[in-house]
Short mmCIF file of C-alpha atoms in Angstrom, two decimals:
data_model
loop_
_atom_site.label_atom_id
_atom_site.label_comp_id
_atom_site.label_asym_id
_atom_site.label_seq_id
_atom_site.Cartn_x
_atom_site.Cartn_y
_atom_site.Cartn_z
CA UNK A 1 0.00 0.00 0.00
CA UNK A 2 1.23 3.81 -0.91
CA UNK A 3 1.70 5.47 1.89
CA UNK A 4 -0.40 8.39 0.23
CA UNK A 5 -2.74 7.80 -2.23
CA UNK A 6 -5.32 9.97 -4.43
CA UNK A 7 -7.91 9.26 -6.95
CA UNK A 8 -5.92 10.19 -10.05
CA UNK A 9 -9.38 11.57 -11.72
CA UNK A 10 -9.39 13.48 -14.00
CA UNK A 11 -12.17 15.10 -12.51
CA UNK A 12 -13.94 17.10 -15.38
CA UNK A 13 -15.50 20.00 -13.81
CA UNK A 14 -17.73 22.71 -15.39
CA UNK A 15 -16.63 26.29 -14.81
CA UNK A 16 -17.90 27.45 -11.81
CA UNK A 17 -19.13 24.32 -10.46
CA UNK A 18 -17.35 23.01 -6.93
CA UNK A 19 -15.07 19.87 -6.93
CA UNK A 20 -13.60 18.04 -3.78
CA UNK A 21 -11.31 15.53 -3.77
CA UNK A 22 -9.43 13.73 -1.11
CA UNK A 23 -5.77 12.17 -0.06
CA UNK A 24 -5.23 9.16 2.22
CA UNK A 25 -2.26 8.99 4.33
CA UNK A 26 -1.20 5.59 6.11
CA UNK A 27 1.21 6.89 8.68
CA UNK A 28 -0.45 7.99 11.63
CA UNK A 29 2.83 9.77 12.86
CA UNK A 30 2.39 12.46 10.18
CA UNK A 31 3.37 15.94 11.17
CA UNK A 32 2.31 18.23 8.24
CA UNK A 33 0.25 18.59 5.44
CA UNK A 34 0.29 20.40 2.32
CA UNK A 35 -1.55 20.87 -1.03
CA UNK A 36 0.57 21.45 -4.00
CA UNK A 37 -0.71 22.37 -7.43
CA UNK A 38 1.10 20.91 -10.62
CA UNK A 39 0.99 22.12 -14.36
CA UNK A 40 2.05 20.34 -17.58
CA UNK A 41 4.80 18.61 -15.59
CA UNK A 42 6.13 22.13 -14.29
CA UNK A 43 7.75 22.02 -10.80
CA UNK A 44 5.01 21.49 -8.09
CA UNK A 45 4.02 24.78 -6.46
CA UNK A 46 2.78 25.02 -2.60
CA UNK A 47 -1.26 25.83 -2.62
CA UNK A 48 -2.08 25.40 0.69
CA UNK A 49 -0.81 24.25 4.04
CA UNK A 50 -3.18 22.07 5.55
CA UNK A 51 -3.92 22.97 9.18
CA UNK A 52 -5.60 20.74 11.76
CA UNK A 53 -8.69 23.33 12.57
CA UNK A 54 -9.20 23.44 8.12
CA UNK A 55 -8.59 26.37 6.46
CA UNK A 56 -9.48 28.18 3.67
CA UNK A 57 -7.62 30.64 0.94
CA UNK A 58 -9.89 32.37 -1.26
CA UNK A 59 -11.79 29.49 -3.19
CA UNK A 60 -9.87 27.10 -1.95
CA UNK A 61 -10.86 24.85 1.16
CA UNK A 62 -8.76 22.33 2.92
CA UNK A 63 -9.61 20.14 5.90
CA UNK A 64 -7.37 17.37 7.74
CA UNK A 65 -9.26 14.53 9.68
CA UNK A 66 -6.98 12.84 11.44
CA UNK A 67 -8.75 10.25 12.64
CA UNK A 68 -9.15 9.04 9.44
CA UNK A 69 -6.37 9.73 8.12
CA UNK A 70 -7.18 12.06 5.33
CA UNK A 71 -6.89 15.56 3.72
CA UNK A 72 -9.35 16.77 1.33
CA UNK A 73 -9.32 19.86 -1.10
CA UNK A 74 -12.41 21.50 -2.34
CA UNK A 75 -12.47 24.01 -4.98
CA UNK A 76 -15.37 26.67 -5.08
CA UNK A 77 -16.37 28.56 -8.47
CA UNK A 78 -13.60 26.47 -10.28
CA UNK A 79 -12.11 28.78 -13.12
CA UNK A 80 -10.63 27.41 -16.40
CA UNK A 81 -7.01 28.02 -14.72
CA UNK A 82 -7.70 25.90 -11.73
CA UNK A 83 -7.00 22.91 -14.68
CA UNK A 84 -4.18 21.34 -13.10
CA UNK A 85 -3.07 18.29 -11.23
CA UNK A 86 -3.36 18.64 -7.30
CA UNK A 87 -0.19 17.01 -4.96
CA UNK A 88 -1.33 15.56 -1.43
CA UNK A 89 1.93 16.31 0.37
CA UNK A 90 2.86 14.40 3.97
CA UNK A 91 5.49 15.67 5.78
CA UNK A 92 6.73 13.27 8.63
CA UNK A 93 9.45 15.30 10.74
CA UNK A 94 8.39 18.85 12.46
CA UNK A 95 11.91 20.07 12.10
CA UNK A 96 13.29 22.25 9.65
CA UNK A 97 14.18 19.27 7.25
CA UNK A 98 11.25 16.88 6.05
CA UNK A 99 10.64 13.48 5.16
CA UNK A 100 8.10 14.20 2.46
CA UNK A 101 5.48 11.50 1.21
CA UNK A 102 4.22 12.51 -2.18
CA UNK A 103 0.47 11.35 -3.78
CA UNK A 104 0.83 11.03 -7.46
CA UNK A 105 -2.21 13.87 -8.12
CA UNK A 106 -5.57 14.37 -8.85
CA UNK A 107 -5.73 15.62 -11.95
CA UNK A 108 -8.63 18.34 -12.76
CA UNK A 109 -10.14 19.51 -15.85
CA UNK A 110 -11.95 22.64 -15.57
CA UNK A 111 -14.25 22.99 -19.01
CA UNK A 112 -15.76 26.30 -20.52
CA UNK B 1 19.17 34.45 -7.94
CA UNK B 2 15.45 34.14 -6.58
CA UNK B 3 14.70 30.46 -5.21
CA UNK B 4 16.03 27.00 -6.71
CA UNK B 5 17.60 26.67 -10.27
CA UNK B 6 18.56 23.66 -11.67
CA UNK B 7 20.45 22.60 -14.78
CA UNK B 8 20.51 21.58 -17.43
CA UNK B 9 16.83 22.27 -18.33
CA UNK B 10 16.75 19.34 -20.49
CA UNK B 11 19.36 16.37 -21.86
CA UNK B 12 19.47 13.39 -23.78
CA UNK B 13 22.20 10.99 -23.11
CA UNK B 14 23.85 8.22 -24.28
CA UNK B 15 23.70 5.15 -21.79
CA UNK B 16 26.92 4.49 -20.07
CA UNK B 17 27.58 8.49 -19.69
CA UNK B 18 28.20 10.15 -17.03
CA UNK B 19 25.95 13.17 -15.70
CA UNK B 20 25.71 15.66 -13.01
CA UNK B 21 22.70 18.04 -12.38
CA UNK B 22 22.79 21.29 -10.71
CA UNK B 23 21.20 22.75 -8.34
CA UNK B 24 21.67 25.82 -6.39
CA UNK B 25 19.13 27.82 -3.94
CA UNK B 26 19.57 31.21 -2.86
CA UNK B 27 17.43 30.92 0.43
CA UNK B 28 19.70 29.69 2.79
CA UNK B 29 17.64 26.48 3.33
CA UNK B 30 19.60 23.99 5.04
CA UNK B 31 17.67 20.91 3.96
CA UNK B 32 17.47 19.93 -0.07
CA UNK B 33 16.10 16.89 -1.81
CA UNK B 34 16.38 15.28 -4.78
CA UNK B 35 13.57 13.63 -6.59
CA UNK B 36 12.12 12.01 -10.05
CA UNK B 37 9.03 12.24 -11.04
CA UNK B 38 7.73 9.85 -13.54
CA UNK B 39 3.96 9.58 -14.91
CA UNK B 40 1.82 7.91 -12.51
CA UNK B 41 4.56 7.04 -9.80
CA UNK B 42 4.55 10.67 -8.42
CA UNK B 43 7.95 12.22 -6.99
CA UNK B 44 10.09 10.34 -5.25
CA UNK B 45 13.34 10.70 -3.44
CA UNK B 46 16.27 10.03 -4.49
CA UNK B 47 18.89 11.40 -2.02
CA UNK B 48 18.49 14.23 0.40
CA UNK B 49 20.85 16.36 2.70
CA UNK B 50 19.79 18.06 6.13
CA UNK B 51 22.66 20.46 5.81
CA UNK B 52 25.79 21.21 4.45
CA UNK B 53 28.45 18.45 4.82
CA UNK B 54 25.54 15.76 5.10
CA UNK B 55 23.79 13.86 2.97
CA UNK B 56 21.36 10.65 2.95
CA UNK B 57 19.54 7.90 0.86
CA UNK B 58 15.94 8.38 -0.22
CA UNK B 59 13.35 5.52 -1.29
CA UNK B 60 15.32 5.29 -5.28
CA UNK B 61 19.34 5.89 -4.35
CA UNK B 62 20.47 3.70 -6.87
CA UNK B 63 22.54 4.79 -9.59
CA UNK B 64 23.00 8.44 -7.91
CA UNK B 65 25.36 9.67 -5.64
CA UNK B 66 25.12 13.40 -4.22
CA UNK B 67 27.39 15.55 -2.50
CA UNK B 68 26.70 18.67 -0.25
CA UNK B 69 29.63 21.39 0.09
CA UNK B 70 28.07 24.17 0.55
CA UNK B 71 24.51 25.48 1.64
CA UNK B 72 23.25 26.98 -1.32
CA UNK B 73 24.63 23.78 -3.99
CA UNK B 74 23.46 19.88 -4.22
CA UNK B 75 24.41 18.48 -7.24
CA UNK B 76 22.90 14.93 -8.67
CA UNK B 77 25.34 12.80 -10.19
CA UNK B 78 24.27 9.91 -12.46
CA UNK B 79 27.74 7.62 -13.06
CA UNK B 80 26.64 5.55 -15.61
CA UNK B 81 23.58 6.48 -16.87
CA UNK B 82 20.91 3.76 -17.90
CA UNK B 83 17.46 4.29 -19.89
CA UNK B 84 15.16 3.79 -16.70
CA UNK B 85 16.89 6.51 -15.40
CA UNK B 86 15.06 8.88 -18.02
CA UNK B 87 12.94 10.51 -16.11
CA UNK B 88 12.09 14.58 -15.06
CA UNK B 89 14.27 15.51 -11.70
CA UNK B 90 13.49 17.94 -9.32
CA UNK B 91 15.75 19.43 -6.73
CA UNK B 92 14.05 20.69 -3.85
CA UNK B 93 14.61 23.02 -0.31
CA UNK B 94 12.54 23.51 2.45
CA UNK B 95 12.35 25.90 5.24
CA UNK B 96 12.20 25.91 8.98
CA UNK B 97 8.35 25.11 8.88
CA UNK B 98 9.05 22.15 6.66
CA UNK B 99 7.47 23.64 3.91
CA UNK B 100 9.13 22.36 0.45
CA UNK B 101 10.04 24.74 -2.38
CA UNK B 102 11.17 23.11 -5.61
CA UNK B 103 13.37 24.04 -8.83
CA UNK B 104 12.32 24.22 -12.35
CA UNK B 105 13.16 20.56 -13.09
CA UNK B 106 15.36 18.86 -16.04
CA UNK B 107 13.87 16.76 -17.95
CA UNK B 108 16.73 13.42 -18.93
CA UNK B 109 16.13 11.23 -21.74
CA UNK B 110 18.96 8.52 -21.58
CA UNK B 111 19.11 6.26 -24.92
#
């Protein structure tokens, strides 16, 4: 088993519509959390930290439930540039270096 | 300077060559990582250094070898480069709050 997994999708979204998508983690021990955002095989860029008590950044809405041991993203009003494939990022260590666990990405498709 | 650069952007190689990849940040990160990232696998490390003088195995070592002189410099070394190696690498920081900041990648083809 992965110790992070994610629906790959795509998930084909209409603009404007909402999409939410989630990220299983199987290490309990798990410090950190992060959503990263990925284009055309581009370097992965941070989104969103993912904080215990959810959070939210603009039209963007992330929530951690530890007890089951997953992070979800939800994406409000979804615009054509939100196309893009979405990282589920674990971070194991709280110190300043990390033992990152990467998903392989939920790809979305935002269509006009 | 403003984050992570890597080179080269991309390369083809011949197998049995030898290869080193750059990388150099400018934010004074002590830890750096480097990873491949190939379709449907997701990233995964390769080797990784906590800071300067240090450096340590990830989950797919083989094949690479890394050295850390300096802060700002991690370089990826391929000795004898094989096809499965082809493959897009990216070398990554992170700062104190263990959030990770990556480079622009280079994309190897190995033939």
């Amino acid at each position: 088993r992965k110790e992070v997994e994610q629906d790959p999708g795509p998930f084909n979204v209409p603009e404007g519509a909402t999409v939410a998508f989630n990220c299983t983690y199987s290490n309990s021990a798990s410090q950190s959390f992060f959503w990263y955002r990925q284009d055309c095989r581009k370097e992965p860029k941070l989104l969103m930290s993912v904080y215990s008590s959810g959070n939210e950044d603009g039209r963007f809405t992330a929530q951690l439930n530890r007890a089951s041991q997953y992070i979800s993203l939800l994406i409000r009003d979804s615009k054509l540039s939100d196309s893009a494939t979405y990282l589920c990022v674990v971070n194991m260590r709280t110190d300043s270096w990390g033992k990152f666990q990467f998903g392989a990405g939920t790809q979305v498709v935002v269509t006009p | 300077i403003a984050g992570i650069t890597q080179a080269p952007t991309s390369q083809i190689l011949a197998a049995g060559r030898r290869m080193t990849l750059r990388c150099t940040q400018d934010m004074r990160h002590n830890a750096m990582y480097w990873y491949r990232q190939d379709l449907g696998l997701g990233l995964r490390l390769i080797h990784y250094s906590n800071t300067a003088g240090t450096t340590g195995k990830g989950e797919v070592p083989d094949g690479y070898s890394v050295s850390r002189a300096n802060t700002d410099d991690f370089p990826l070394t391929l000795a004898s480069a094989v096809p499965s190696q082809t493959s897009v690498y990216f070398c990554a920081s992170s700062d104190r709050t263990g959030t990770e900041f990556f480079g622009p990648g280079t994309r190897l083809t190995v033939l």
